[in-house]
Coordinates of C-alpha atoms in Angstrom, one line a residue:
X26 CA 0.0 0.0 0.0
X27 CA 2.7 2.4 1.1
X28 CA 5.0 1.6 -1.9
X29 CA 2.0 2.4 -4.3
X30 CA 1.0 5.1 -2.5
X31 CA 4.3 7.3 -3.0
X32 CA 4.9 5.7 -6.5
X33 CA 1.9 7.0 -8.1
X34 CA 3.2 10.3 -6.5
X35 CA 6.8 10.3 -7.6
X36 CA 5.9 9.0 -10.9
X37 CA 3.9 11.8 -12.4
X38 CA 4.8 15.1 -10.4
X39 CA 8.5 15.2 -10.6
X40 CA 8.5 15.3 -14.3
X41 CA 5.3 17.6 -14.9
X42 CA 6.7 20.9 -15.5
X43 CA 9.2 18.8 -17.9
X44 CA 6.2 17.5 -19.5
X45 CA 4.5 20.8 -19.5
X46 CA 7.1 22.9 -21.1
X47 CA 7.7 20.0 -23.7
X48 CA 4.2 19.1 -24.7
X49 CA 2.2 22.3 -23.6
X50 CA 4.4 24.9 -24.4
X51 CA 3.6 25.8 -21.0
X52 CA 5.1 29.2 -19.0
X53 CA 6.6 29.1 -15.9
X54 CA 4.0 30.5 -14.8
X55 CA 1.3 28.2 -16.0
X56 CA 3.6 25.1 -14.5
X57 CA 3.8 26.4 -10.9
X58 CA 0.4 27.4 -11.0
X59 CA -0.3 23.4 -11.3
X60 CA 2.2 22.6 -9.1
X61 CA 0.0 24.8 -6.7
X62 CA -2.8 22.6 -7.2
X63 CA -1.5 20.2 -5.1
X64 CA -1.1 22.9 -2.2
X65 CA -4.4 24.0 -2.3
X66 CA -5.6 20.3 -2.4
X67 CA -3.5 20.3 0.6
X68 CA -5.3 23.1 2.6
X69 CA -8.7 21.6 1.4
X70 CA -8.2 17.9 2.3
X71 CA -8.2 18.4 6.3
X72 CA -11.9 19.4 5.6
X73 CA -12.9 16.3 3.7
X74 CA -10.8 14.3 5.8
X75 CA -12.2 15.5 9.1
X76 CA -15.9 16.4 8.2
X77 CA -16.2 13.2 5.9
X78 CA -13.7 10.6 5.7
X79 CA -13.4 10.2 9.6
X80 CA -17.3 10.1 10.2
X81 CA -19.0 8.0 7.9
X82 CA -16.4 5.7 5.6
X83 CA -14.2 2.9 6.3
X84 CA -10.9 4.4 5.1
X85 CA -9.6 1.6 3.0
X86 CA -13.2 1.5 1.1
X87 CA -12.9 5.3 0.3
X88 CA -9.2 5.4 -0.2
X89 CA -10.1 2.8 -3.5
X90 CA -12.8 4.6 -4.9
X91 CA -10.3 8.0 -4.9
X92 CA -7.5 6.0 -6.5
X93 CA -9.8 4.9 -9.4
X94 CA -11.4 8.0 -10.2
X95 CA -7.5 9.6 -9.6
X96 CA -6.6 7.5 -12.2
X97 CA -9.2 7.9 -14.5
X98 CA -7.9 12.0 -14.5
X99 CA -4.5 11.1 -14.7
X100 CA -5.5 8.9 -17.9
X101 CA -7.4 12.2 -19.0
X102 CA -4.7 14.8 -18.4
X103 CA -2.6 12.6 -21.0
X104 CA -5.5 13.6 -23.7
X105 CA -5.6 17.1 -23.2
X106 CA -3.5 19.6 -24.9
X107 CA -4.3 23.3 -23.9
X108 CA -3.0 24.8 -20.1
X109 CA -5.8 25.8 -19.1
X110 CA -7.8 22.4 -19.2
X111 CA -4.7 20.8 -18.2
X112 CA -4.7 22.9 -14.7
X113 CA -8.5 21.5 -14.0
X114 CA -7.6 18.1 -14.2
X115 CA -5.0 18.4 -12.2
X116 CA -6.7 20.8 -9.4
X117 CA -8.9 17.5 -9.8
X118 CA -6.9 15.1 -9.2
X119 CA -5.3 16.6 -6.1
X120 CA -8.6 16.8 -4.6
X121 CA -8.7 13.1 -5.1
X122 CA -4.8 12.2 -4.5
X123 CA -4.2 13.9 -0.7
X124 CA -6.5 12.3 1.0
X125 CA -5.3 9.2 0.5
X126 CA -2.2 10.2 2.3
X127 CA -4.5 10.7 5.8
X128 CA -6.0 7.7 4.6
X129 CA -2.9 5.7 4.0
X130 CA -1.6 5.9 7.1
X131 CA -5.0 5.5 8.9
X132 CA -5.1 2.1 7.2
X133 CA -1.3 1.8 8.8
X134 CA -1.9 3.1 12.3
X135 CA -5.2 1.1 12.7
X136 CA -3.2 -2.2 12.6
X137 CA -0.6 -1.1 14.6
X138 CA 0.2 -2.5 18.7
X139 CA 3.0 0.4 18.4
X140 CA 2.8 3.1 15.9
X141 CA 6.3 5.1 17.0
X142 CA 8.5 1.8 16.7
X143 CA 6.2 -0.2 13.7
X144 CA 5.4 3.2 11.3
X145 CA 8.5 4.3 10.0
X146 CA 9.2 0.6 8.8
X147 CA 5.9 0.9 6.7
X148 CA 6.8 4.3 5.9
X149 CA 10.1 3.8 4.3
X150 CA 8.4 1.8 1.4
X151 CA 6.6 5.2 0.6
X152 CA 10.3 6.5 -0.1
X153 CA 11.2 3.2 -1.9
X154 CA 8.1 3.4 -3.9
X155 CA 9.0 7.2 -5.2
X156 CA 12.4 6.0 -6.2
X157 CA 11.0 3.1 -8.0
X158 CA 8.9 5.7 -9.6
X159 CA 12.1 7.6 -10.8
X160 CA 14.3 5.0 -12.1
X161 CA 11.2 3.4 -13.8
X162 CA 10.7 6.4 -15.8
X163 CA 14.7 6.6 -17.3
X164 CA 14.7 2.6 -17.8
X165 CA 11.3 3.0 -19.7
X166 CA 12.5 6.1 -21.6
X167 CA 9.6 8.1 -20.6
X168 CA 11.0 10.9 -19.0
X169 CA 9.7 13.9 -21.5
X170 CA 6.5 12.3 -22.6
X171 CA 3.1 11.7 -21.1
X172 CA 4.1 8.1 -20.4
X173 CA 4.5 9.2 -16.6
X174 CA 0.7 10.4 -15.9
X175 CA 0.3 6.7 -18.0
X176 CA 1.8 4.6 -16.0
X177 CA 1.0 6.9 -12.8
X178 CA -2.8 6.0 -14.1
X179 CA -2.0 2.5 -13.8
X180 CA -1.1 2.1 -10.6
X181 CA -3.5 4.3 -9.2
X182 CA -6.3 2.1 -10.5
X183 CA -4.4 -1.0 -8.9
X184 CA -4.0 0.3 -6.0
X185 CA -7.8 1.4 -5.6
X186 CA -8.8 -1.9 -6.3
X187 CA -6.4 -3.1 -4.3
X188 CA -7.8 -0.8 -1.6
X189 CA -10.7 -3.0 -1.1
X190 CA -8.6 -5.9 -0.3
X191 CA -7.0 -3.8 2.7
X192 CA -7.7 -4.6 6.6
X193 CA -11.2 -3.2 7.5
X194 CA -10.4 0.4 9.3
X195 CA -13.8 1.8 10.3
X196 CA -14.7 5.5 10.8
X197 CA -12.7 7.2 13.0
X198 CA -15.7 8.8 14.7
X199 CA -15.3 11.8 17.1
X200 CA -18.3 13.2 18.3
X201 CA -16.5 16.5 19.4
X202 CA -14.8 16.9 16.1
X203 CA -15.9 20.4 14.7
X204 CA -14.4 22.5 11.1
X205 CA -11.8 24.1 13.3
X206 CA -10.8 20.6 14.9
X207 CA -10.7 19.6 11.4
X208 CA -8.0 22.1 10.2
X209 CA -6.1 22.4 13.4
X210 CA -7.3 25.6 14.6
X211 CA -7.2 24.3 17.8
X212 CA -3.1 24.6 17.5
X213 CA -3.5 28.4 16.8
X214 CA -2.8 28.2 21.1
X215 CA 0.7 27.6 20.2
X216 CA 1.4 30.9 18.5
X217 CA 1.1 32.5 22.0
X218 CA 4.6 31.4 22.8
X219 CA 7.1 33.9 20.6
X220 CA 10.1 31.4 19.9
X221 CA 7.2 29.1 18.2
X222 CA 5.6 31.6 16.4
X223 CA 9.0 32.7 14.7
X224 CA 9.6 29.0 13.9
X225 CA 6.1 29.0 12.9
X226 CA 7.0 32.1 10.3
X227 CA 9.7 30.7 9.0
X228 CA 8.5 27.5 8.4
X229 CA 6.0 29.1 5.7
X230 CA 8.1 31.4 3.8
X231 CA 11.3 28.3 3.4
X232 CA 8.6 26.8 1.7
X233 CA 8.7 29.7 -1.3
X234 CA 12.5 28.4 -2.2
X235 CA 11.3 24.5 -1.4
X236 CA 8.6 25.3 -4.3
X237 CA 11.5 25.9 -7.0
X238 CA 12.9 22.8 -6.5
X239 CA 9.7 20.5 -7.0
X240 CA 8.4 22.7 -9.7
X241 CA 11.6 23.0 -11.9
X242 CA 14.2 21.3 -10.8
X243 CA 13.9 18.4 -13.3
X244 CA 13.2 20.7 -15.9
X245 CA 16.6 22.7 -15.1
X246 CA 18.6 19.3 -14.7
X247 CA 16.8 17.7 -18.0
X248 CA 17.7 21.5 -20.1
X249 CA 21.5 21.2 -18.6
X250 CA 21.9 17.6 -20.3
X251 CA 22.5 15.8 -17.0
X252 CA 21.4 12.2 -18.4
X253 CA 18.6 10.4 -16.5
X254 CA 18.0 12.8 -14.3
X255 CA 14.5 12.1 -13.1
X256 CA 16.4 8.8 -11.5
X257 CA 19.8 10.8 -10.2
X258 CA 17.2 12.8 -8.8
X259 CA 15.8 10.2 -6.6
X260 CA 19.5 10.3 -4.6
X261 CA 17.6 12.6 -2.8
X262 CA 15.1 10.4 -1.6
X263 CA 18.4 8.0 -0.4
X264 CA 19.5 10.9 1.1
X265 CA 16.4 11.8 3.3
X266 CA 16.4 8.0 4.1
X267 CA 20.0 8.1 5.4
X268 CA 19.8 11.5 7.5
X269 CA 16.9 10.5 8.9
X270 CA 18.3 8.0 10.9
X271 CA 20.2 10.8 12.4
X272 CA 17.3 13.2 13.8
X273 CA 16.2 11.7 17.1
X274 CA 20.5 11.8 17.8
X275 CA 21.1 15.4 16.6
X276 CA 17.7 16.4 18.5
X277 CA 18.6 15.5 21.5
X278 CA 22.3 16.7 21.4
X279 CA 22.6 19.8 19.3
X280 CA 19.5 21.0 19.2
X281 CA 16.2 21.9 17.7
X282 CA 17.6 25.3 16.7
X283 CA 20.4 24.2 14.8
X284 CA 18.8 21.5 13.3
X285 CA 16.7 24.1 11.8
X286 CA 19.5 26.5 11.1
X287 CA 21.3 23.7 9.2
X288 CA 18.1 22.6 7.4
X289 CA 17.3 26.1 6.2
X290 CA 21.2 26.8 5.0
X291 CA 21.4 23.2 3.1
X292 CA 18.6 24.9 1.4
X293 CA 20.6 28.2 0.3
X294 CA 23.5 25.9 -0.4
X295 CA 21.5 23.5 -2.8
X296 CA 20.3 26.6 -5.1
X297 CA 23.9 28.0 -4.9
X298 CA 25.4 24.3 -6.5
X299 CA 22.3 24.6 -8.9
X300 CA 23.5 28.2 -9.9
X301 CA 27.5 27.5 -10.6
X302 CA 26.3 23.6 -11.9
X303 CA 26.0 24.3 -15.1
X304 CA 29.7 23.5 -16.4
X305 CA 31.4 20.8 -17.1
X306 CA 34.2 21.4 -14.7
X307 CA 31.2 21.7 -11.8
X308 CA 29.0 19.2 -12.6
X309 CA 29.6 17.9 -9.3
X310 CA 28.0 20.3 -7.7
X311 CA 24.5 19.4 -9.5
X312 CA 24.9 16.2 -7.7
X313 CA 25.7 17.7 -4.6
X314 CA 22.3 19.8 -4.8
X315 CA 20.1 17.0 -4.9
X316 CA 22.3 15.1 -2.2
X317 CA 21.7 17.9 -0.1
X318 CA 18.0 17.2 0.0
X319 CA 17.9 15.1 2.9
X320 CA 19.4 17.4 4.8
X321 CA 16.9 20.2 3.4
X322 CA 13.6 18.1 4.0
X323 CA 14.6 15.8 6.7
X324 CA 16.6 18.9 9.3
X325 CA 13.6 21.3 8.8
X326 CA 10.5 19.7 8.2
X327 CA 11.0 16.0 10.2
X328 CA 12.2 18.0 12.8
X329 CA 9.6 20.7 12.5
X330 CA 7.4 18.3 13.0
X331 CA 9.0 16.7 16.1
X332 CA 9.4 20.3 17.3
X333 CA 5.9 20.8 16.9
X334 CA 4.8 17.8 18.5
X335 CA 7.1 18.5 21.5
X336 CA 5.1 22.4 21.9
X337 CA 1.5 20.9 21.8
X338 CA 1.7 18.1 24.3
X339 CA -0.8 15.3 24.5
X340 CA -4.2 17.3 24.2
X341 CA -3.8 19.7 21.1
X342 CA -0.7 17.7 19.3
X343 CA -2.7 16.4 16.5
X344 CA -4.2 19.6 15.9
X345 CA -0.9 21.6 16.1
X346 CA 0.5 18.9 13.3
X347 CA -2.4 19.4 11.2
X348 CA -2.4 23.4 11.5
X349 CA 1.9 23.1 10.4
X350 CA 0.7 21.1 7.3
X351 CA -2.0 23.2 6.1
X352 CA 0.8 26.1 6.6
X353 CA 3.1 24.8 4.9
X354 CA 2.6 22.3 2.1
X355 CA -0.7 24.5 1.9
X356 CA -0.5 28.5 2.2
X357 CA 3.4 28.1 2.0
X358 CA 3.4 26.1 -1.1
X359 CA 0.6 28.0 -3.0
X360 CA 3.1 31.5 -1.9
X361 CA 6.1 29.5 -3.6
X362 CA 4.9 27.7 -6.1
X363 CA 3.3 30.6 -7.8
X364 CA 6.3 33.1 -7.1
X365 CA 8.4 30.0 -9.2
X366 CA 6.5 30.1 -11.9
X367 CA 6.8 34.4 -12.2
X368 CA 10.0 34.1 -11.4
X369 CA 11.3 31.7 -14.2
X370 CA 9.0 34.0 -16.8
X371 CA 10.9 36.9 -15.8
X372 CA 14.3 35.1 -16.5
X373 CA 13.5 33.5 -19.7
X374 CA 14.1 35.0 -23.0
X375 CA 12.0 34.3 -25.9
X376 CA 12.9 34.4 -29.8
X377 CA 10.0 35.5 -32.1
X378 CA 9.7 35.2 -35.9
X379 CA 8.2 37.8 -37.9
X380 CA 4.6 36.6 -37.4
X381 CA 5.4 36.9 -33.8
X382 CA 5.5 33.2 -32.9
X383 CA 7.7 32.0 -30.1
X384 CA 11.1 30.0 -31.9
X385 CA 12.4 29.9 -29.4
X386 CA 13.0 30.3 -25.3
X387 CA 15.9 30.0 -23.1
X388 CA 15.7 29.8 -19.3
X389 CA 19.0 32.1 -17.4
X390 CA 18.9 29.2 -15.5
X391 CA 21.6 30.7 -13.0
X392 CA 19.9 34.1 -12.3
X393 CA 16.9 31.7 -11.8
X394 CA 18.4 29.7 -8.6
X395 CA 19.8 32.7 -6.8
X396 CA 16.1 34.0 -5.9
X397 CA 15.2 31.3 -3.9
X398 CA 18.8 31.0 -2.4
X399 CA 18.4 34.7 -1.4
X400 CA 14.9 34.1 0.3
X401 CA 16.3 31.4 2.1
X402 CA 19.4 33.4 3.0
X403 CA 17.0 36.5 4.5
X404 CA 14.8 33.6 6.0
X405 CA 18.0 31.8 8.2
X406 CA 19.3 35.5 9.1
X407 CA 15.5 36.6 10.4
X408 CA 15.4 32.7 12.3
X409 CA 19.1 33.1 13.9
X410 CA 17.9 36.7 15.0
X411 CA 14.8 36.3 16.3
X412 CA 14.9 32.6 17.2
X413 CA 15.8 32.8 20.9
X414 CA 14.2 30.5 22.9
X415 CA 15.3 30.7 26.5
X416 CA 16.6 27.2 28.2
X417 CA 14.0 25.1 30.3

């Protein structure tokens, strides 16, 4: 379940803004707006999750019937060949997608005698699944075509049949659960205490340079020649595997805060190795940029969450995760993924012929990477500053 669950993920939204600009003749601006999609699924699905999902359906029977349908639009979107269409589907489809994440690990916890020391060994086959995803796509050769929503379509519909074939997990009923419950507002208490609500900040606006990277980073490595990069890119994914073992040491030794100041540099780092990657003589340094992923995901946002967790306590901790998720891989990620897509516009020139078609268009891919690097540089100056939490 978990191994489908992250495939179907990895295998169509790593490549879409190649696909976009290939097929669509897409702008930058048209690709992160569907990239946003996803985010403002993101901030929707706590709604359907906890107003729907949680009352009145067994998770694994409603988790199928989203998969199918989510395939159905991911066969669709393969059809279509104008942008604005193309957004729909995919706004769609996110609707259908994230709740299967909630749902997903319901289906996980529900079995579960120990969730903290049994999860993260179901979990991992969520990472294994999106690397599958990756290298799949170079061994088949589909990298810049629409065989990636195909075969993205495929397993979806697998695994919502295979959904129905899942241990029973009843509705979660809560008879106190309300729309606020639902979203997390209950976590809003947190915000009270000033080193939180900096973190709290932050957290949101690193997620406008975290938006470059999943909107046009295989786009950038594809343009540069880097071969199969939609598989080198899944050395990330090995990467946030490997450090992750490392967070409950570094957390308990060095810190929260400079687990987070590390996690926030990596990211100015990665977009600096982007920048100066594009040579020969520094090709490394592309390779070190999607190596430094683990760091970047696993330092700020594992740890956020930990961090988070920690704040809340027992009573309010589920809200307080669900408010950080709708902050950041919603209102964060909608901020971001649109400011990507302006941003790549404004640094792309275009060629026209005398009828005023477009010839051609070439991405300063350099100038490109040192806008997000600079937001996460003002971002880990503002944290170091104002980040000063006093010692219990």
């Amino acid at each position: 379940m978990m191994f489908l669950q992250y495939f179907i993920w990895g295998a169509w939204y790593v490549t879409m803004g190649t696909y976009m600009r290939d097929h669509l003749s897409s702008t930058g601006d048209q690709i992160g707006s569907a990239y946003m999609s996803l985010a403002i699924a993101t901030m929707i699905s706590p709604f359907f999750i906890g107003m729907v999902a949680d009352r009145f359906f067994a998770a694994q029977k409603l988790m199928g019937i989203l998969h199918i349908f989510g395939g159905i639009l991911l066969f669709l979107a393969t059809r279509i060949t104008d942008n604005d269409s193309f957004y729909w589907v995919i706004l769609l489809y996110s609707l259908m997608y994230t709740p299967t994440i909630a749902l997903s690990n319901s289906v996980a916890f529900y079995q579960m005698s120990d969730a903290g020391k049994q999860f993260p060994w179901i979990r991992v086959f969520g990472t294994i699944g999106w690397i599958a995803a990756g290298i799949s796509i170079d061994q088949l050769g589909i990298g810049s075509g629409n065989g990636t929503f195909t075969m993205a379509s495929m397993a979806s519909i697998f695994l919502g049949i295979y959904s129905f074939v899942l241990p029973n997990t009843p509705p979660q009923y809560d008879k106190e659960a309300s729309l606020s419950k639902s979203i997390g507002l209950e976590g809003l208490v947190l915000l009270k205490d000033k080193a939180y609500l900096v973190f709290f900040i932050v957290a949101i606006l690193i997620c406008i340079p975290l938006s470059f990277y999943y909107g046009f980073a295989n786009t950038f490595l594809t343009e540069v020649g880097l071969e199969n990069a939609t598989s080198k890119m899944t050395i990330g994914q090995v990467s946030e595997a490997v450090f992750i073992v490392a967070i409950p040491f570094l957390f308990h030794t060095i810190g929260v805060k400079k687990m987070l100041v590390l996690g926030i540099g990596a990211w100015v780092l990665r977009y600096v190795c982007f920048a100066y990657g594009n040579t020969t003589d520094f090709i490394w340094m592309l390779y070190a940029g999607i190596i430094l992923h683990g760091i970047c995901y696993d330092f700020f946002f594992v740890t956020g969450y930990m961090y988070t967790e920690q704040k809340a306590g027992e009573k309010i901790k589920n809200a307080a995760q669900g408010l950080f998720t709708f902050a950041t891989y919603g209102l964060g990620m909608v901020i971001g993924t649109k400011l990507s897509g302006i941003t790549v516009d404004a640094y792309t020139t275009k060629t026209l012929d005398g009828a005023g078609n477009i010839t051609n268009s070439i991405i300063h891919w350099d100038s490109v990477w040192f806008i997000p690097a600079g937001i996460g540089l003002v971002v880990l100056m503002g944290f170091m500053i104002f980040f000063q939490e006093k010692k219990k």
